[in-house]
Amino acid sequence: LQKLIHLLQATDDPLIQEQVLITLSNSAAFSVNQDIIRNLDGLSVIGGMLSICVPKVKEKALNALNNLSMNIKNQEEIQVFITQVCRIVESAPLNSDVQLAGLRLLTNMSVTSDYHQKMISSIPCFLHLLSEGTERTQIQVLKVLVNLSANPAMTRHLLRAQV
């Protein structure tokens, strides 16, 4: 895992970045690896890949963070990327793999109310995706909205959102 994280930092080749991110994402299926990746500063390295312009790399980084977000300690570190992930969801092509990967990560990050405040400005986008997206996109957006609606502090923001 350490070599993979170093390789991800060292290369500018999108094909290598994509493959490394897939491997890290698969490794994150095991909770012990989630801790190891966090302890090796892998979350910030993977999060740094969100700035890459290549859609496949961005998608794979979102998928890896999604798998790593199943761990509460990892969520504490991943939460710094929520605003960026919301921007990615808003700017990605409608119904794209990047948009869906971002929504899946936001779903996991919104299971508890700890990070709901970071998603408030994206509520209008979520509602737009609910009306314009395909069924796959709508289902993923609904999961985020259901999680947000479980928090009484979000009621006003959800009801006042301009669509």
mmCIF file of C-alpha atoms in Angstrom:
data_model
loop_
_atom_site.group_PDB
_atom_site.id
_atom_site.type_symbol
_atom_site.label_atom_id
_atom_site.label_comp_id
_atom_site.label_asym_id
_atom_site.label_seq_id
_atom_site.Cartn_x
_atom_site.Cartn_y
_atom_site.Cartn_z
ATOM 1 C CA LEU A 1 0.000 0.000 0.000
ATOM 2 C CA GLN A 2 2.842 2.369 0.799
ATOM 3 C CA LYS A 3 4.422 1.772 -2.614
ATOM 4 C CA LEU A 4 1.096 2.372 -4.342
ATOM 5 C CA ILE A 5 0.602 5.672 -2.529
ATOM 6 C CA HIS A 6 4.155 6.742 -3.418
ATOM 7 C CA LEU A 7 3.581 5.732 -7.039
ATOM 8 C CA LEU A 8 0.378 7.771 -7.107
ATOM 9 C CA GLN A 9 2.321 10.799 -5.876
ATOM 10 C CA ALA A 10 5.214 10.269 -8.266
ATOM 11 C CA THR A 11 3.473 9.716 -11.596
ATOM 12 C CA ASP A 12 1.703 12.057 -13.986
ATOM 13 C CA ASP A 13 0.544 9.198 -16.201
ATOM 14 C CA PRO A 14 -3.281 9.042 -16.051
ATOM 15 C CA LEU A 15 -3.340 5.331 -16.923
ATOM 16 C CA ILE A 16 -1.056 4.484 -14.008
ATOM 17 C CA GLN A 17 -2.992 6.819 -11.699
ATOM 18 C CA GLU A 18 -6.239 5.118 -12.690
ATOM 19 C CA GLN A 19 -4.875 1.612 -12.064
ATOM 20 C CA VAL A 20 -3.329 2.562 -8.718
ATOM 21 C CA LEU A 21 -6.604 4.156 -7.605
ATOM 22 C CA ILE A 22 -8.543 1.025 -8.597
ATOM 23 C CA THR A 23 -6.126 -1.119 -6.578
ATOM 24 C CA LEU A 24 -6.345 1.178 -3.543
ATOM 25 C CA SER A 25 -10.130 1.215 -3.856
ATOM 26 C CA ASN A 26 -10.249 -2.591 -3.906
ATOM 27 C CA SER A 27 -7.848 -2.748 -0.958
ATOM 28 C CA ALA A 28 -10.172 -0.511 1.033
ATOM 29 C CA ALA A 29 -12.715 -3.344 1.149
ATOM 30 C CA PHE A 30 -10.761 -4.586 4.186
ATOM 31 C CA SER A 31 -10.995 -2.453 7.330
ATOM 32 C CA VAL A 32 -7.366 -3.056 8.280
ATOM 33 C CA ASN A 33 -6.321 -1.570 4.932
ATOM 34 C CA GLN A 34 -8.565 1.461 5.524
ATOM 35 C CA ASP A 35 -6.537 2.250 8.633
ATOM 36 C CA ILE A 36 -3.207 1.592 6.912
ATOM 37 C CA ILE A 37 -4.072 3.868 3.978
ATOM 38 C CA ARG A 38 -5.091 6.642 6.403
ATOM 39 C CA ASN A 39 -1.937 6.221 8.478
ATOM 40 C CA LEU A 40 0.213 6.460 5.327
ATOM 41 C CA ASP A 41 -1.447 9.816 4.465
ATOM 42 C CA GLY A 42 -3.151 8.068 1.572
ATOM 43 C CA LEU A 43 -6.423 9.947 2.026
ATOM 44 C CA SER A 44 -4.839 13.300 1.225
ATOM 45 C CA VAL A 45 -2.917 11.795 -1.710
ATOM 46 C CA ILE A 46 -6.095 10.242 -3.127
ATOM 47 C CA GLY A 47 -8.007 13.458 -2.424
ATOM 48 C CA GLY A 48 -5.357 15.326 -4.379
ATOM 49 C CA MET A 49 -6.352 13.303 -7.431
ATOM 50 C CA LEU A 50 -9.734 15.067 -7.406
ATOM 51 C CA SER A 51 -7.972 18.030 -9.014
ATOM 52 C CA ILE A 52 -6.845 15.959 -11.999
ATOM 53 C CA CYS A 53 -8.712 16.941 -15.177
ATOM 54 C CA VAL A 54 -8.895 13.376 -16.544
ATOM 55 C CA PRO A 55 -12.460 12.179 -15.815
ATOM 56 C CA LYS A 56 -11.473 8.494 -15.313
ATOM 57 C CA VAL A 57 -8.838 9.455 -12.730
ATOM 58 C CA LYS A 58 -11.301 11.713 -10.915
ATOM 59 C CA GLU A 59 -13.923 8.955 -10.941
ATOM 60 C CA LYS A 60 -11.498 6.361 -9.566
ATOM 61 C CA ALA A 61 -10.350 8.774 -6.843
ATOM 62 C CA LEU A 62 -13.985 9.351 -5.836
ATOM 63 C CA ASN A 63 -14.579 5.585 -5.789
ATOM 64 C CA ALA A 64 -11.515 5.022 -3.595
ATOM 65 C CA LEU A 65 -12.582 7.757 -1.159
ATOM 66 C CA ASN A 66 -16.075 6.272 -1.135
ATOM 67 C CA ASN A 67 -14.735 2.866 -0.092
ATOM 68 C CA LEU A 68 -12.443 4.461 2.461
ATOM 69 C CA SER A 69 -15.326 6.513 3.914
ATOM 70 C CA MET A 70 -16.812 3.417 5.535
ATOM 71 C CA ASN A 71 -14.481 4.157 8.454
ATOM 72 C CA ILE A 72 -15.358 6.957 10.933
ATOM 73 C CA LYS A 73 -11.746 8.081 11.379
ATOM 74 C CA ASN A 74 -11.378 8.234 7.605
ATOM 75 C CA GLN A 75 -14.554 10.312 7.349
ATOM 76 C CA GLU A 76 -12.957 12.871 9.651
ATOM 77 C CA GLU A 77 -10.177 13.331 7.085
ATOM 78 C CA ILE A 78 -12.303 12.923 3.945
ATOM 79 C CA GLN A 79 -14.724 15.641 5.083
ATOM 80 C CA VAL A 80 -12.228 18.302 3.959
ATOM 81 C CA PHE A 81 -13.023 17.265 0.367
ATOM 82 C CA ILE A 82 -16.841 17.502 0.636
ATOM 83 C CA THR A 83 -17.085 21.008 -0.826
ATOM 84 C CA GLN A 84 -14.819 20.001 -3.709
ATOM 85 C CA VAL A 85 -16.859 16.829 -4.299
ATOM 86 C CA CYS A 86 -20.051 18.901 -4.377
ATOM 87 C CA ARG A 87 -18.475 21.176 -7.011
ATOM 88 C CA ILE A 88 -17.441 18.119 -9.017
ATOM 89 C CA VAL A 89 -21.005 16.762 -8.891
ATOM 90 C CA GLU A 90 -22.365 20.142 -10.003
ATOM 91 C CA SER A 91 -19.916 20.597 -12.877
ATOM 92 C CA ALA A 92 -19.712 17.009 -14.143
ATOM 93 C CA PRO A 93 -21.709 16.057 -17.234
ATOM 94 C CA LEU A 94 -25.240 15.007 -16.332
ATOM 95 C CA ASN A 95 -25.492 11.297 -15.452
ATOM 96 C CA SER A 96 -21.757 10.758 -15.964
ATOM 97 C CA ASP A 97 -19.728 8.177 -14.051
ATOM 98 C CA VAL A 98 -17.894 11.032 -12.306
ATOM 99 C CA GLN A 99 -21.165 12.566 -11.142
ATOM 100 C CA LEU A 100 -22.462 9.216 -9.868
ATOM 101 C CA ALA A 101 -19.182 8.475 -8.060
ATOM 102 C CA GLY A 102 -19.354 11.869 -6.362
ATOM 103 C CA LEU A 103 -22.960 11.284 -5.316
ATOM 104 C CA ARG A 104 -22.075 7.870 -3.870
ATOM 105 C CA LEU A 105 -19.335 9.465 -1.761
ATOM 106 C CA LEU A 106 -21.712 12.206 -0.596
ATOM 107 C CA THR A 107 -24.234 9.506 0.333
ATOM 108 C CA ASN A 108 -21.726 7.825 2.645
ATOM 109 C CA MET A 109 -20.559 11.140 4.067
ATOM 110 C CA SER A 110 -24.145 12.176 4.820
ATOM 111 C CA VAL A 111 -25.161 9.040 6.751
ATOM 112 C CA THR A 112 -24.479 10.936 9.975
ATOM 113 C CA SER A 113 -25.319 14.610 10.364
ATOM 114 C CA ASP A 114 -21.698 15.547 11.101
ATOM 115 C CA TYR A 115 -21.003 16.986 7.635
ATOM 116 C CA HIS A 116 -24.444 18.059 6.398
ATOM 117 C CA GLN A 117 -23.580 21.750 6.700
ATOM 118 C CA LYS A 118 -20.923 21.347 4.012
ATOM 119 C CA MET A 119 -23.585 20.231 1.518
ATOM 120 C CA ILE A 120 -26.155 23.008 2.003
ATOM 121 C CA SER A 121 -25.073 25.076 -0.995
ATOM 122 C CA SER A 122 -25.474 22.017 -3.260
ATOM 123 C CA ILE A 123 -29.110 21.319 -2.357
ATOM 124 C CA PRO A 124 -30.419 23.208 -5.421
ATOM 125 C CA CYS A 125 -28.097 21.106 -7.598
ATOM 126 C CA PHE A 126 -29.359 17.908 -5.966
ATOM 127 C CA LEU A 127 -32.952 18.920 -6.645
ATOM 128 C CA HIS A 128 -32.082 19.778 -10.249
ATOM 129 C CA LEU A 129 -30.462 16.347 -10.687
ATOM 130 C CA LEU A 130 -33.574 14.781 -9.207
ATOM 131 C CA SER A 131 -35.693 16.296 -11.966
ATOM 132 C CA GLU A 132 -33.227 16.045 -14.876
ATOM 133 C CA GLY A 133 -31.150 12.951 -14.169
ATOM 134 C CA THR A 134 -31.613 9.387 -15.281
ATOM 135 C CA GLU A 135 -33.031 6.832 -12.882
ATOM 136 C CA ARG A 136 -29.542 5.895 -11.638
ATOM 137 C CA THR A 137 -28.747 9.525 -10.881
ATOM 138 C CA GLN A 138 -32.141 10.118 -9.279
ATOM 139 C CA ILE A 139 -31.734 7.135 -6.961
ATOM 140 C CA GLN A 140 -28.301 8.307 -5.851
ATOM 141 C CA VAL A 141 -29.519 11.882 -5.298
ATOM 142 C CA LEU A 142 -32.493 10.602 -3.321
ATOM 143 C CA LYS A 143 -30.136 8.739 -1.000
ATOM 144 C CA VAL A 144 -28.275 11.975 -0.264
ATOM 145 C CA LEU A 145 -31.516 13.925 0.196
ATOM 146 C CA VAL A 146 -32.993 11.271 2.501
ATOM 147 C CA ASN A 147 -29.860 11.424 4.645
ATOM 148 C CA LEU A 148 -30.016 15.220 4.768
ATOM 149 C CA SER A 149 -33.738 15.197 5.557
ATOM 150 C CA ALA A 150 -33.173 12.986 8.601
ATOM 151 C CA ASN A 151 -31.464 15.968 10.228
ATOM 152 C CA PRO A 152 -33.997 18.485 11.613
ATOM 153 C CA ALA A 153 -31.404 21.262 11.238
ATOM 154 C CA MET A 154 -31.552 20.763 7.455
ATOM 155 C CA THR A 155 -35.345 21.150 7.100
ATOM 156 C CA ARG A 156 -35.231 24.907 6.498
ATOM 157 C CA HIS A 157 -32.438 24.565 3.914
ATOM 158 C CA LEU A 158 -34.247 21.805 2.052
ATOM 159 C CA LEU A 159 -37.564 23.643 1.948
ATOM 160 C CA ARG A 160 -36.078 27.022 0.979
ATOM 161 C CA ALA A 161 -33.836 25.729 -1.777
ATOM 162 C CA GLN A 162 -34.195 27.582 -5.073
ATOM 163 C CA VAL A 163 -34.537 25.178 -7.948
#
